[in-house]
């Protein structure tokens, strides 16, 4: 029975906690992942993710960056920023929060630089939250 686990580890509270905090503040939360982490966060950790898309509303919104292999490997940050500009036009957010996941942590993505690029492109305050999905 080598490898049998009696207890399952919890979902990554570092990124889930960051998303919950930013959502409550009316931010546009972008989980920088390929889609898997966002699915777990929205499906299990943050059930309030379904936003009211009315332009007069200050409800948070949660997006996945939808990184693809080559985007992540080649560091196509401009593609991510253009997605952020498009998404920011769809919601009425007070700010943008980029929340890290294991993929950008492993390949060394500079989320702070991406946040600065996004802030210039959107005109919204943008912060980078350097989580990696590995900490309690």
Short mmCIF file of C-alpha atoms in Angstrom, two decimals:
data_model
loop_
_atom_site.label_atom_id
_atom_site.label_comp_id
_atom_site.label_asym_id
_atom_site.label_seq_id
_atom_site.Cartn_x
_atom_site.Cartn_y
_atom_site.Cartn_z
CA UNK A 1 0.00 0.00 0.00
CA UNK A 2 2.91 2.29 -0.68
CA UNK A 3 1.67 5.75 -1.67
CA UNK A 4 -1.78 5.35 -0.08
CA UNK A 5 -3.06 8.69 1.13
CA UNK A 6 -5.50 8.76 4.01
CA UNK A 7 -5.90 12.52 3.82
CA UNK A 8 -6.13 14.69 0.74
CA UNK A 9 -4.34 17.99 0.69
CA UNK A 10 -6.54 21.10 0.53
CA UNK A 11 -6.91 23.23 -2.56
CA UNK A 12 -4.15 25.79 -2.87
CA UNK A 13 -5.23 28.42 -0.36
CA UNK A 14 -2.68 30.98 -1.51
CA UNK A 15 -4.27 31.54 -4.92
CA UNK A 16 -7.82 30.84 -3.71
CA UNK A 17 -7.44 33.35 -0.88
CA UNK A 18 -6.06 35.97 -3.26
CA UNK A 19 -8.98 35.48 -5.65
CA UNK A 20 -11.56 35.68 -2.84
CA UNK A 21 -10.05 38.87 -1.45
CA UNK A 22 -9.82 40.62 -4.82
CA UNK A 23 -13.27 39.48 -5.90
CA UNK A 24 -14.85 41.05 -2.83
CA UNK A 25 -13.13 44.37 -3.60
CA UNK A 26 -14.69 44.64 -7.07
CA UNK A 27 -11.63 43.68 -9.05
CA UNK A 28 -11.17 41.90 -12.34
CA UNK A 29 -9.25 38.84 -11.22
CA UNK A 30 -7.16 37.10 -13.86
CA UNK A 31 -5.83 33.69 -12.90
CA UNK A 32 -2.66 33.28 -14.95
CA UNK A 33 -3.06 29.61 -15.89
CA UNK A 34 -4.03 27.31 -18.73
CA UNK A 35 -7.55 26.86 -17.36
CA UNK A 36 -7.24 24.09 -14.79
CA UNK A 37 -6.57 26.25 -11.75
CA UNK A 38 -9.35 28.66 -12.66
CA UNK A 39 -11.79 25.77 -12.92
CA UNK A 40 -10.97 24.56 -9.42
CA UNK A 41 -11.07 28.04 -7.92
CA UNK A 42 -14.38 28.97 -9.55
CA UNK A 43 -15.96 25.56 -9.08
CA UNK A 44 -14.99 24.87 -5.50
CA UNK A 45 -13.16 27.69 -3.73
CA UNK A 46 -14.96 30.84 -4.87
CA UNK A 47 -18.66 30.20 -5.60
CA UNK A 48 -19.41 33.94 -5.95
CA UNK A 49 -17.54 34.13 -9.26
CA UNK A 50 -20.66 34.55 -11.43
CA UNK A 51 -20.64 38.33 -11.85
CA UNK A 52 -23.39 40.77 -12.68
CA UNK A 53 -22.09 42.20 -15.95
CA UNK A 54 -24.13 45.42 -15.64
CA UNK A 55 -22.01 48.49 -16.32
CA UNK A 56 -23.25 50.19 -13.11
CA UNK A 57 -22.23 47.26 -10.96
CA UNK A 58 -19.05 46.95 -8.84
CA UNK A 59 -19.08 43.16 -8.67
CA UNK A 60 -15.83 41.28 -9.16
CA UNK A 61 -15.12 39.12 -12.18
CA UNK A 62 -12.87 36.09 -12.53
CA UNK A 63 -11.06 35.20 -15.76
CA UNK A 64 -8.51 32.61 -16.80
CA UNK A 65 -5.56 33.82 -18.84
CA UNK A 66 -5.93 30.68 -20.95
CA UNK A 67 -2.19 30.20 -21.42
CA UNK A 68 -1.23 27.78 -24.14
CA UNK A 69 2.04 25.86 -24.19
CA UNK A 70 3.82 28.12 -26.64
CA UNK A 71 2.46 31.30 -25.01
CA UNK A 72 3.94 30.22 -21.70
CA UNK A 73 7.22 28.90 -23.10
CA UNK A 74 7.92 31.84 -25.40
CA UNK A 75 6.74 34.50 -22.94
CA UNK A 76 4.09 36.06 -25.16
CA UNK A 77 3.13 38.69 -22.61
CA UNK A 78 1.71 41.02 -25.26
CA UNK A 79 -0.94 38.41 -26.11
CA UNK A 80 -1.95 38.25 -22.45
CA UNK A 81 -2.12 42.05 -22.22
CA UNK A 82 -4.36 42.23 -25.31
CA UNK A 83 -6.69 39.68 -23.68
CA UNK A 84 -6.73 41.82 -20.53
CA UNK A 85 -7.65 44.94 -22.52
CA UNK A 86 -10.52 43.09 -24.19
CA UNK A 87 -11.81 41.66 -20.90
CA UNK A 88 -11.53 45.02 -19.12
CA UNK A 89 -13.85 46.49 -21.75
CA UNK A 90 -16.51 43.92 -20.83
CA UNK A 91 -16.67 44.46 -17.07
CA UNK A 92 -16.82 47.44 -14.75
CA UNK A 93 -13.85 46.64 -12.53
CA UNK A 94 -12.10 48.91 -10.05
CA UNK A 95 -8.73 47.25 -10.71
CA UNK A 96 -7.06 44.22 -12.29
CA UNK A 97 -5.35 41.54 -10.20
CA UNK A 98 -3.07 38.98 -11.84
CA UNK A 99 -2.94 35.88 -9.65
CA UNK A 100 -0.06 33.46 -10.25
CA UNK A 101 -0.33 29.68 -10.49
CA UNK A 102 2.27 26.90 -10.72
CA UNK A 103 2.87 27.34 -14.48
CA UNK A 104 4.06 30.97 -14.40
CA UNK A 105 5.95 30.26 -11.17
CA UNK A 106 7.88 27.37 -12.73
CA UNK A 107 8.78 29.18 -15.96
CA UNK A 108 9.64 32.42 -14.17
CA UNK A 109 6.98 34.76 -15.56
CA UNK A 110 7.50 38.31 -14.32
CA UNK A 111 3.92 39.03 -13.25
CA UNK A 112 4.89 42.48 -11.97
CA UNK A 113 6.10 43.45 -15.46
CA UNK A 114 2.91 42.09 -17.03
CA UNK A 115 0.89 44.08 -14.48
CA UNK A 116 2.74 47.28 -15.44
CA UNK A 117 2.10 46.59 -19.14
CA UNK A 118 -1.59 45.93 -18.45
CA UNK A 119 -1.93 49.08 -16.36
CA UNK A 120 -0.55 51.20 -19.20
CA UNK A 121 -2.79 49.48 -21.76
CA UNK A 122 -6.05 49.56 -19.77
CA UNK A 123 -5.67 52.64 -17.59
CA UNK A 124 -6.82 50.60 -14.58
CA UNK A 125 -4.70 49.98 -11.49
CA UNK A 126 -3.15 46.54 -11.89
CA UNK A 127 -1.46 44.40 -9.26
CA UNK A 128 0.46 41.15 -9.45
CA UNK A 129 -0.09 38.59 -6.71
CA UNK A 130 2.82 36.16 -6.85
CA UNK A 131 1.16 32.94 -5.70
CA UNK A 132 2.35 29.56 -6.89
CA UNK A 133 -0.32 27.17 -5.63
CA UNK A 134 2.09 25.46 -3.24
CA UNK A 135 1.61 27.25 0.06
CA UNK A 136 -0.97 27.05 2.82
#
